[in-house]
Amino acid sequence: MNKIVIDILGGDNAPNAQLEGAILAAARNTDLHFILIGDESIIKPRVEEAGIIRRCEIIHTTENISCDEAPTVVRTKTNSSIALGMEALRKRDDAAAFVSSGSTGAVLAGAVMRVGRIPGVSRPALCPLLPTKKPGVKTMVVDVGANVDCRPEHLLHFAIMGSEFMRARGVENPRVALVNVGVEDKKGNELTAATFELLKQTDLNFVGNMECKDAFSGDYDVLICDGFVGNVLLKTAEGSMKMLMTMMREKMTSNFITKMGALLVKKKLKELKAELSDEEVGGSVFIGAKKPIVKAHGSSNAIAFSNAILVAARAVELDINTRIEAAIARNSLGNTGE
Amino acid sequence: MNKIVIDILGGDNAPNAQLEGAILAAARNTDLHFILIGDESIIKPRVEEAGIIRRCEIIHTTENISCDEAPTVVRTKTNSSIALGMEALRKRDDAAAFVSSGSTGAVLAGAVMRVGRIPGVSRPALCPLLPTKKPGVKTMVVDVGANVDCRPEHLLHFAIMGSEFMRARGVENPRVALVNVGVEDKKGNELTAATFELLKQTDLNFVGNMECKDAFSGDYDVLICDGFVGNVLLKTAEGSMKMLMTMMREKMTSNFITKMGALLVKKKLKELKAELSDEEVGGSVFIGAKKPIVKAHGSSNAIAFSNAILVAARAVELDINTRIEAAIARNSLGNTGE
């Protein structure tokens, strides 16, 4: 039976948000079974109370890797929740996926060192889903920081993995675009120019270059870029929208009339904030590792964390990794069109 | 006498916005003299009517370079407004700076080919000012697209140029940060790692790496990155804030109560939109060319264009290019600390 391995110690709101998230996910999908990694004395009574103890296995530890530590400590802190989780993925057939709100670096390092890659994948990638203008439409960015120096064949693999992932999410023929400084075919730097030529030769629905002002248009399903650029894209969106929200709040509370107005629109703006938050999406998937790994936001609350768990469960259920392996083989360099 | 060379043909709202912008700038700074490039039959009556004809020289042409044309046509379309403008900068001592809302690519290509660089500068860069959370504080990004493939010494020069520019704008000891995927010293890709080491050795106020979620904090005066990354930063901010504004408008007009609320806050939100627009900033400076060049937004209205003209005038007045040349010499590689 497939089990989702869950890090209960990582994250700003751990262990409560993580535990509540697991309990919530168990309620939302009654087929799920978990391996919970954390303090047994805290976990056990809570899952007992929630009535899901028969669906939970607990691996006890109290050692966490903080975000301030070098990611490579995952190698030496073998009793940390992340290291134990990766070890479970590596050794146990029933450990099907891993979810953590802990140190992104440690999760990535652990995945690469202990779990390994899907055969044929040159570099796994960290892939969040962006909100867009179109209700219900999300756009995946591959990569946002796992690989800050990339070659064209890495970006080719990102495109294939992202496309398969979105297909598994129900997008019929995912539109793949290359993040660039303009939409014309010849635009860009050395990396994008070479990547463009590779992407043209695949069986993907490659729609060409995209300028970042259109990243939130909902016209694309997968955006391809190196991890440095993707990180800039993701964090700039976060920073600029926060700035706008802050300035808006200041404007709306600047006098009596605007305060009245703010009261009337408050509920709707809260709705908007929720739609744009990470809560709904759950977390970034680390695609390309031998087993699905989902990195939930460090600040995840219980709802966000439960969504991250469900993303991992769905990746297992849809057998995304087998699909990716086949797509990579189909589109690998020197083997195009096969 | 110094004259600002102005392209009256380039831009979505040309020639009206450009002409009105020039007339407005002339009113705001009565010392300014212009060389206006465009259709004399349109320009002459307007500047006569505005009473500034004695401060204007007109170079007649009706040939424009559109944004759809390859930037290099600036070489062959010698009678285009951009080519004529660059030629004036190159040949005439009294032609002190150039302002255009036309094709960015053609302006950059023309500047590099016809005007040349400040001695010591390896690569000129396109540098807009970003809005920030702090009222009145703007942050300059160097570069946002003139150089999509960069070496560390290019970024070093970007830092020096940006710092001098902000100093000229009145910032006492400009805080220079390197755009990166994290704030720790060792973060980043090969380019940023090598650039970090170079920046440490300068006499600049280098404050280290910056993550893009803080790009709008107002805690930095100059952000350094290659033109590809800078373009992603700039366009992502534009795209994400537009998405947020659109979604907010939809939420605010979704029912009677929110519509009432929207009415009450409308004026303040308009204020906010103006604060965030390019209007106030005027345009991106192309720093590093032998004479100051300001690229106004293609969609500039008269106010935005007049601000772009005033930015160019100020760069001339403050003799920014001489300052940059001295700073480059002071901080050049192998000559550190001199």
XYZ file of C-alpha atoms in Angstrom:
676
model
C 0.000 0.000 0.000
C 1.300 3.470 -0.970
C 2.095 5.792 1.902
C 2.846 9.520 1.852
C 5.852 10.382 3.993
C 5.245 13.613 5.916
C 7.743 15.853 7.691
C 5.964 17.070 10.836
C 8.919 19.121 12.146
C 9.737 21.496 9.264
C 8.047 24.886 8.805
C 7.275 28.086 10.694
C 4.052 26.683 12.180
C 5.309 23.166 12.887
C 4.289 20.808 14.310
C 0.684 22.048 14.633
C -0.015 23.141 11.048
C 1.656 20.002 9.713
C -0.273 17.672 11.987
C -3.580 19.439 11.362
C -2.789 19.424 7.655
C -2.242 15.677 7.644
C -5.467 15.085 9.561
C -7.330 17.354 7.138
C -5.854 15.575 4.112
C -6.852 12.221 5.606
C -10.419 13.485 5.902
C -10.461 14.817 2.357
C -9.062 11.630 0.840
C -9.968 8.586 2.889
C -7.668 6.300 0.890
C -4.535 8.021 2.114
C -2.000 6.383 4.415
C 0.882 8.258 6.017
C 4.329 7.852 7.471
C 4.566 10.785 9.893
C 8.060 11.865 10.938
C 8.334 13.838 14.175
C 7.830 13.774 17.899
C 5.772 10.645 18.636
C 4.578 11.996 21.976
C 2.877 14.874 20.162
C 1.795 13.040 17.003
C 0.277 9.930 18.543
C -2.417 11.461 20.751
C -3.471 13.822 17.954
C -3.932 11.157 15.286
C -5.629 8.924 17.824
C -8.044 11.682 18.672
C -8.665 12.288 14.969
C -9.420 8.609 14.524
C -6.806 8.018 11.820
C -4.161 6.181 13.796
C -4.684 2.946 11.845
C -3.740 4.882 8.673
C -0.595 6.355 10.220
C 2.856 5.025 10.921
C 5.102 7.225 13.055
C 8.871 7.545 12.766
C 10.027 9.298 15.913
C 12.549 12.106 15.876
C 12.866 15.606 17.309
C 15.726 16.736 15.092
C 14.915 19.396 12.502
C 17.063 21.117 9.855
C 16.532 24.869 10.027
C 16.564 27.129 6.993
C 19.698 28.805 8.311
C 21.714 25.614 8.074
C 23.615 24.623 4.925
C 21.477 22.240 2.834
C 24.247 19.665 2.875
C 23.784 19.035 6.615
C 21.067 16.654 5.455
C 23.985 14.278 4.857
C 25.288 14.414 8.436
C 22.086 15.022 10.401
C 20.873 11.526 9.599
C 18.311 11.666 12.389
C 16.661 14.824 11.075
C 13.098 14.566 9.781
C 14.154 15.393 6.218
C 17.002 12.858 6.192
C 14.744 10.173 7.691
C 12.063 10.942 5.120
C 14.493 10.628 2.222
C 15.844 7.418 3.696
C 12.310 6.007 3.808
C 11.778 6.940 0.132
C 15.044 5.295 -0.802
C 14.593 2.045 1.102
C 10.911 1.344 1.280
C 8.689 0.404 -1.621
C 5.592 1.552 0.244
C 7.010 5.055 0.808
C 5.609 6.679 -2.325
C 6.124 10.427 -1.903
C 7.440 13.037 0.529
C 5.971 16.330 1.758
C 7.818 18.947 3.837
C 7.572 22.637 4.783
C 11.183 22.545 5.931
C 14.389 23.907 4.392
C 14.039 23.918 0.597
C 17.767 23.473 0.157
C 17.890 20.476 2.488
C 14.893 18.853 0.781
C 16.500 19.291 -2.646
C 19.920 18.145 -1.480
C 18.399 15.135 0.290
C 16.334 14.225 -2.760
C 19.288 14.377 -5.104
C 21.673 12.568 -2.749
C 19.389 9.896 -1.308
C 16.489 9.389 -3.698
C 18.078 10.028 -7.091
C 16.585 10.992 -10.423
C 14.057 9.478 -12.806
C 16.070 7.603 -15.473
C 16.884 10.021 -18.323
C 16.235 13.218 -16.355
C 19.371 15.392 -16.269
C 18.212 17.721 -13.489
C 15.156 17.639 -11.229
C 13.441 21.008 -10.879
C 11.371 22.926 -8.337
C 8.031 23.889 -9.849
C 5.361 26.042 -8.216
C 2.023 26.911 -9.773
C 1.404 30.608 -10.386
C -2.028 32.200 -10.132
C -3.312 33.814 -13.337
C -5.966 36.312 -14.437
C -8.166 33.469 -15.629
C -10.217 31.884 -12.841
C -9.061 28.334 -12.165
C -6.092 28.487 -14.525
C -2.664 27.958 -12.979
C 0.686 28.192 -14.733
C 3.624 26.026 -13.721
C 7.125 27.510 -13.667
C 10.037 25.118 -14.164
C 12.544 25.790 -12.500
C 12.487 28.326 -9.655
C 15.773 27.673 -7.937
C 16.953 24.081 -7.884
C 19.321 24.742 -10.807
C 20.805 28.213 -11.029
C 23.217 27.356 -13.850
C 21.605 25.476 -16.720
C 22.399 24.133 -20.151
C 19.819 23.910 -22.976
C 19.240 20.169 -22.428
C 18.299 20.860 -18.813
C 15.627 23.291 -19.973
C 14.438 20.716 -22.515
C 13.913 18.242 -19.683
C 12.156 20.926 -17.626
C 9.737 21.413 -20.506
C 9.010 17.712 -20.823
C 8.522 17.254 -17.079
C 6.335 20.323 -16.696
C 4.209 19.327 -19.648
C 3.630 15.812 -18.280
C 2.811 17.185 -14.866
C 0.189 19.579 -16.223
C -1.228 16.832 -18.419
C -1.623 14.747 -15.279
C -3.412 17.703 -13.689
C -5.961 17.459 -16.481
C -4.650 19.999 -18.996
C -5.170 18.355 -22.350
C -2.354 19.692 -24.492
C -0.262 21.891 -22.178
C 1.015 25.083 -23.798
C 4.734 25.331 -23.089
C 6.497 28.708 -23.388
C 10.109 29.749 -22.960
C 10.616 32.710 -20.591
C 12.374 35.367 -22.612
C 12.906 39.124 -23.038
C 10.588 39.282 -26.048
C 8.280 37.064 -28.062
C 10.157 37.008 -31.350
C 11.848 33.685 -32.202
C 15.340 35.169 -32.285
C 15.095 37.005 -28.939
C 17.073 36.220 -25.855
C 20.435 35.135 -24.545
C 22.649 32.227 -25.573
C 20.787 29.790 -23.334
C 17.302 30.642 -24.584
C 18.376 30.763 -28.234
C 19.775 27.225 -28.035
C 16.835 25.992 -25.949
C 14.348 27.406 -28.455
C 15.867 25.231 -31.192
C 15.653 22.125 -28.994
C 12.049 22.749 -27.969
C 10.968 23.161 -31.590
C 12.044 19.571 -32.252
C 9.973 17.958 -29.481
C 6.426 16.599 -29.577
C 5.462 19.194 -26.947
C 2.922 21.931 -27.601
C 5.707 24.534 -27.666
C 4.162 27.954 -28.297
C 7.394 29.968 -28.420
C 8.901 32.738 -26.321
C 7.012 34.613 -23.637
C 7.684 38.023 -22.136
C 7.155 38.140 -18.368
C 4.438 40.770 -18.486
C 2.291 37.915 -19.836
C 3.310 35.361 -17.197
C -0.027 35.807 -15.411
C -2.225 35.944 -18.485
C -3.367 32.334 -18.151
C -2.373 31.821 -21.805
C 0.373 29.346 -20.875
C 0.433 26.145 -18.849
C 4.174 25.686 -18.424
C 6.890 28.355 -18.333
C 10.449 27.183 -18.865
C 13.513 28.962 -17.477
C 16.687 28.330 -15.531
C 16.289 28.316 -11.755
C 17.873 31.731 -11.293
C 15.438 33.412 -13.671
C 12.493 31.439 -12.290
C 13.368 32.492 -8.771
C 13.505 36.139 -9.855
C 10.116 35.733 -11.545
C 8.480 34.102 -8.527
C 9.924 36.399 -5.895
C 9.372 39.565 -7.912
C 5.702 38.679 -8.305
C 5.491 38.097 -4.559
C 7.300 41.341 -3.719
C 5.473 43.583 -6.156
C 2.022 42.297 -5.242
C 2.783 42.701 -1.544
C 3.900 46.260 -2.201
C 0.696 46.973 -4.083
C -1.447 45.457 -1.311
C 0.384 47.501 1.342
C 0.035 50.739 -0.599
C -3.602 50.005 -1.261
C -4.278 49.435 2.420
C -2.602 52.745 3.236
C -4.683 54.560 0.637
C -7.882 52.940 1.843
C -7.335 53.912 5.438
C -6.205 57.459 4.713
C -9.490 59.195 5.579
C -13.010 58.585 6.867
C -14.611 58.165 3.434
C -12.067 55.674 2.153
C -12.302 53.767 5.433
C -16.037 53.412 4.856
C -15.337 52.200 1.336
C -12.712 49.781 2.578
C -15.253 48.267 4.954
C -17.635 47.592 2.089
C -15.058 45.845 -0.104
C -13.160 44.128 2.717
C -14.728 40.721 2.312
C -14.119 40.571 -1.408
C -10.512 41.652 -1.030
C -9.985 38.895 1.507
C -11.356 36.466 -1.052
C -8.856 37.787 -3.579
C -5.977 37.439 -1.155
C -6.903 33.813 -0.570
C -7.092 33.137 -4.297
C -3.592 34.508 -4.771
C -2.064 32.801 -1.765
C -0.063 29.609 -1.772
C -2.765 28.002 0.302
C -4.771 26.763 -2.612
C -1.814 25.436 -4.562
C -0.217 23.709 -1.614
C 3.406 23.699 -2.584
C 6.062 23.440 -5.211
C 6.629 20.030 -6.688
C 10.214 18.880 -6.996
C 9.805 17.095 -10.321
C 12.353 14.618 -11.597
C 13.253 12.854 -8.371
C 12.575 9.107 -8.392
C 9.579 9.609 -6.128
C 7.339 12.691 -6.024
C 8.455 15.309 -3.533
C 6.370 18.342 -2.601
C 7.920 21.329 -0.859
C 5.188 23.250 0.927
C 5.799 26.910 1.768
C 7.651 27.421 5.056
C 4.776 29.547 6.321
C 2.112 26.975 5.398
C -0.953 26.760 7.562
C -2.937 23.536 7.971
C -5.009 24.094 4.814
C -1.981 24.836 2.647
C -0.162 21.826 4.043
C -3.109 19.517 3.473
C -3.222 20.727 -0.133
C 0.481 19.946 -0.505
C -0.206 16.419 0.739
C -3.023 16.003 -1.768
C -0.742 17.191 -4.593
C 1.757 14.502 -3.626
C -0.990 11.879 -3.412
C -2.255 12.808 -6.843
C 1.240 12.591 -8.343
C 1.491 9.052 -6.974
C -1.981 8.088 -8.103
C -1.377 9.362 -11.642
C 2.033 7.731 -11.776
C 3.570 10.930 -13.073
C 7.104 9.634 -12.844
C 6.485 6.782 -15.276
C 4.887 9.240 -17.694
C 7.885 11.569 -17.407
C 10.325 8.735 -18.009
C 8.473 7.771 -21.198
C 8.252 11.369 -22.423
C 11.944 11.954 -21.825
C 12.828 8.807 -23.770
C 10.501 9.868 -26.580
C 12.017 13.349 -26.826
C 15.601 12.770 -25.856
C 18.388 14.414 -27.846
C 19.380 12.522 -30.963
C 16.202 10.539 -30.661
C 13.736 13.185 -31.732
C 10.511 12.203 -33.373
C 10.722 8.570 -32.283
C 24.560 76.087 -25.567
C 23.394 72.600 -24.632
C 20.392 71.280 -26.548
C 18.264 68.205 -25.895
C 17.619 66.221 -29.060
C 14.023 64.955 -29.134
C 12.471 62.275 -31.322
C 8.976 63.532 -32.161
C 8.034 60.524 -34.345
C 8.591 57.517 -32.031
C 5.902 56.186 -29.662
C 2.285 55.050 -29.640
C 0.964 58.573 -29.140
C 3.392 60.370 -31.471
C 3.625 63.079 -32.560
C 1.104 64.723 -30.214
C 2.315 63.405 -26.853
C 5.933 64.051 -27.819
C 5.259 67.604 -28.964
C 3.095 68.414 -25.959
C 5.725 66.824 -23.730
C 8.450 69.032 -25.179
C 6.307 72.141 -24.755
C 5.533 71.147 -21.167
C 9.201 70.496 -20.397
C 10.079 73.887 -21.856
C 7.580 75.507 -19.515
C 8.878 73.599 -16.489
C 12.511 74.412 -17.198
C 12.893 77.685 -19.026
C 16.615 77.143 -19.638
C 16.020 74.217 -21.970
C 16.728 74.318 -25.690
C 15.696 71.568 -28.081
C 16.500 69.983 -31.394
C 13.150 68.495 -32.451
C 13.252 65.726 -35.071
C 10.046 65.127 -37.007
C 7.573 66.583 -39.445
C 8.334 70.300 -39.635
C 4.865 71.129 -40.948
C 3.386 69.759 -37.718
C 6.082 70.852 -35.288
C 6.577 74.440 -36.400
C 3.057 75.796 -35.891
C 2.782 74.094 -32.498
C 6.021 75.448 -31.041
C 5.228 78.860 -32.519
C 1.864 78.822 -30.842
C 3.482 77.755 -27.564
C 5.905 80.662 -27.859
C 9.059 78.543 -27.652
C 10.161 78.613 -31.275
C 13.307 80.586 -30.460
C 14.372 77.734 -28.164
C 13.741 75.074 -30.811
C 15.648 73.904 -33.841
C 13.795 71.507 -36.143
C 15.339 68.688 -38.172
C 12.717 67.636 -40.671
C 11.921 63.984 -41.373
C 8.829 61.805 -41.584
C 10.650 58.475 -41.411
C 10.139 56.449 -38.226
C 11.529 53.068 -37.109
C 8.711 50.893 -35.822
C 9.099 48.444 -32.944
C 8.478 45.580 -35.373
C 11.597 46.350 -37.379
C 14.997 44.873 -36.557
C 16.974 47.326 -34.383
C 19.819 47.257 -36.874
C 17.744 49.095 -39.498
C 18.913 52.199 -37.681
C 22.064 51.717 -39.741
C 20.315 51.781 -43.134
C 17.347 54.057 -42.389
C 19.669 57.041 -42.109
C 16.790 59.456 -42.517
C 14.798 57.998 -39.597
C 14.280 60.179 -36.527
C 16.384 57.883 -34.333
C 19.273 57.719 -36.823
C 19.184 61.499 -37.309
C 19.141 61.992 -33.549
C 22.161 59.771 -33.023
C 23.954 61.497 -35.865
C 23.347 64.849 -34.185
C 24.764 63.516 -30.876
C 27.805 62.193 -32.709
C 28.604 65.266 -34.777
C 27.419 68.271 -32.849
C 28.917 69.571 -29.634
C 25.714 71.383 -28.756
C 23.613 68.183 -29.012
C 23.886 67.107 -25.365
C 21.337 64.294 -24.891
C 18.646 62.332 -26.722
C 15.092 61.413 -25.740
C 12.841 58.978 -27.632
C 9.701 56.876 -27.101
C 10.558 54.872 -30.201
C 11.942 51.360 -30.650
C 14.135 50.480 -27.651
C 16.256 48.177 -29.783
C 16.864 50.823 -32.426
C 17.743 53.445 -29.801
C 20.242 51.084 -28.152
C 21.716 49.934 -31.469
C 21.980 53.524 -32.699
C 23.596 54.650 -29.457
C 26.196 51.894 -29.530
C 26.935 52.238 -33.253
C 26.886 56.003 -33.669
C 27.471 57.594 -30.283
C 29.803 55.115 -28.604
C 30.609 54.475 -24.960
C 32.038 56.511 -22.106
C 35.763 55.671 -21.959
C 36.273 52.655 -19.697
C 32.666 51.452 -19.791
C 32.464 47.908 -21.165
C 28.706 47.873 -21.786
C 26.103 50.620 -21.550
C 22.921 49.549 -19.764
C 19.221 50.334 -19.767
C 18.118 51.473 -16.326
C 14.565 52.229 -15.211
C 13.565 53.391 -11.747
C 11.247 51.077 -9.828
C 8.599 52.338 -7.417
C 8.985 51.150 -3.814
C 6.928 50.867 -0.649
C 8.644 53.951 0.766
C 7.115 57.198 -0.446
C 9.496 59.073 -2.707
C 12.117 56.320 -2.781
C 12.920 54.863 -6.203
C 15.256 51.958 -6.931
C 17.286 51.802 -10.128
C 17.721 48.463 -11.907
C 20.841 48.036 -14.045
C 20.395 46.391 -16.627
C 16.920 45.501 -17.928
C 17.654 44.253 -21.395
C 20.484 45.980 -23.225
C 22.846 43.104 -22.361
C 21.313 39.644 -22.106
C 24.631 37.801 -21.805
C 26.980 39.345 -19.260
C 30.353 38.763 -17.658
C 31.168 39.806 -14.071
C 33.073 42.921 -15.185
C 29.985 44.118 -17.045
C 27.981 43.885 -13.836
C 30.766 45.700 -11.997
C 30.423 48.569 -14.458
C 26.644 48.498 -14.094
C 27.100 48.933 -10.339
C 29.449 51.870 -10.745
C 27.219 53.597 -13.295
C 24.039 53.057 -11.327
C 25.648 54.289 -8.143
C 26.892 57.490 -9.800
C 23.503 58.080 -11.372
C 21.672 57.778 -8.070
C 24.264 59.971 -6.389
C 23.542 62.590 -9.050
C 19.847 62.219 -8.214
C 20.697 63.254 -4.678
C 21.116 59.905 -2.914
C 24.074 60.402 -0.639
C 25.691 56.989 -0.440
C 23.663 54.750 -2.786
C 23.083 51.244 -1.453
C 24.037 48.805 -4.213
C 22.706 45.223 -4.095
C 23.251 42.234 -6.347
C 20.034 40.542 -7.521
C 20.245 36.943 -6.359
C 18.239 33.897 -5.283
C 19.035 34.448 -1.607
C 20.795 36.916 0.648
C 23.673 34.760 1.844
C 27.099 35.666 0.451
C 27.612 32.307 -1.229
C 24.214 32.175 -2.970
C 23.656 32.276 -6.680
C 24.954 31.203 -10.043
C 28.441 31.443 -11.504
C 27.880 35.000 -12.695
C 26.646 36.360 -9.373
C 29.294 34.507 -7.348
C 32.099 36.072 -9.404
C 30.391 39.487 -9.445
C 29.979 39.424 -5.665
C 33.744 39.124 -5.257
C 34.369 42.039 -7.628
C 31.805 44.300 -5.958
C 33.342 43.697 -2.528
C 36.571 45.258 -3.772
C 35.072 48.539 -4.969
C 34.552 51.803 -3.091
C 30.803 51.418 -3.646
C 28.328 51.034 -0.794
C 27.808 47.375 -1.702
C 25.284 45.869 0.713
C 25.366 42.292 -0.631
C 22.855 39.991 -2.285
C 19.151 40.733 -2.504
C 16.217 38.374 -3.027
C 13.591 39.751 -5.408
C 10.792 39.709 -2.858
C 12.640 42.708 -1.383
C 13.115 44.548 -4.675
C 10.331 46.991 -3.779
C 11.231 47.452 -0.128
C 12.949 50.789 -0.716
C 15.973 49.430 1.166
C 18.180 49.573 -1.936
C 19.062 52.332 -4.383
C 20.654 50.290 -7.149
C 19.964 46.671 -8.118
C 22.543 44.955 -10.281
C 21.782 42.093 -12.677
C 22.303 40.994 -16.248
C 19.805 42.362 -18.763
C 17.902 39.096 -19.077
C 17.266 38.875 -15.344
C 16.497 42.592 -15.106
C 13.969 42.296 -17.897
C 12.281 39.379 -16.117
C 12.187 41.429 -12.903
C 10.721 44.518 -14.560
C 8.150 42.726 -16.717
C 7.075 40.338 -13.961
C 6.383 43.273 -11.660
C 4.353 44.902 -14.424
C 2.427 41.722 -15.207
C 1.700 40.676 -11.649
C 0.554 44.110 -10.529
C -1.689 44.421 -13.577
C -3.216 41.035 -12.754
C -3.821 42.125 -9.181
C -5.428 45.407 -10.304
C -7.674 43.569 -12.774
C -8.772 40.999 -10.191
C -9.371 43.718 -7.658
C -11.557 45.657 -10.083
C -13.571 42.510 -10.741
C -14.023 41.872 -7.029
C -15.008 45.465 -6.373
C -17.682 45.501 -9.036
C -19.123 42.088 -8.184
C -22.174 43.342 -6.244
C -24.000 46.482 -5.161
C -22.261 46.821 -1.814
C -18.758 46.443 -3.194
C -19.621 48.891 -5.978
C -20.570 51.446 -3.325
C -17.282 50.754 -1.575
C -15.369 51.052 -4.825
C -16.883 54.492 -5.412
C -15.642 55.679 -2.033
C -12.054 54.531 -2.573
C -11.888 55.279 -6.299
C -10.038 58.567 -6.033
C -7.356 57.159 -3.745
C -6.806 54.128 -5.959
C -6.348 56.432 -8.945
C -3.715 58.264 -6.941
C -1.987 54.955 -6.288
C -2.058 53.988 -9.942
C -0.406 57.282 -10.857
C 2.283 56.762 -8.220
C 3.110 53.365 -9.678
C 2.993 54.404 -13.320
C 5.940 55.265 -15.504
C 4.595 58.757 -15.835
C 6.394 60.126 -12.858
C 9.721 58.493 -13.630
C 9.672 59.471 -17.287
C 11.802 56.793 -18.807
C 14.733 54.441 -18.612
C 18.140 55.969 -18.891
C 20.590 54.295 -21.213
C 23.663 54.834 -19.057
C 27.162 54.463 -20.425
C 26.698 56.015 -23.861
C 28.934 59.033 -24.532
C 25.946 61.347 -24.194
C 22.908 60.753 -21.975
C 20.079 58.925 -23.716
C 16.629 58.506 -22.220
C 14.218 55.910 -23.562
C 10.680 56.920 -22.623
C 7.977 54.249 -22.550
C 6.357 53.617 -25.941
C 2.969 54.437 -24.468
C 4.149 57.717 -22.902
C 1.680 60.537 -22.653
C 2.742 64.203 -22.665
C 3.463 64.272 -18.919
C 5.574 61.116 -18.992
C 7.475 62.373 -22.018
C 8.133 65.769 -20.450
C 9.518 63.970 -17.388
C 11.812 61.933 -19.636
C 13.099 65.177 -21.165
C 13.751 66.606 -17.704
C 15.659 63.455 -16.703
C 17.893 63.916 -19.748
C 18.352 67.604 -18.978
C 19.335 66.813 -15.410
C 21.866 64.208 -16.543
C 23.476 66.871 -18.729
C 23.373 69.515 -16.041
C 24.969 67.220 -13.448
C 27.550 66.009 -15.949
C 26.870 62.426 -15.004
C 29.060 61.023 -17.740
C 32.199 62.692 -16.416
C 31.407 61.362 -12.939
C 30.938 57.850 -14.320
C 34.199 57.984 -16.228
C 36.059 58.967 -13.054
C 34.347 56.285 -10.956
C 35.118 53.588 -13.523
C 38.768 54.607 -13.571
C 38.862 54.612 -9.757
C 37.327 51.138 -9.500
C 38.619 49.434 -12.595
C 39.914 45.878 -12.363
C 43.504 45.606 -11.234
C 43.325 49.185 -10.097
C 41.218 48.714 -6.991
C 41.553 51.115 -4.139
C 43.361 53.747 -6.157
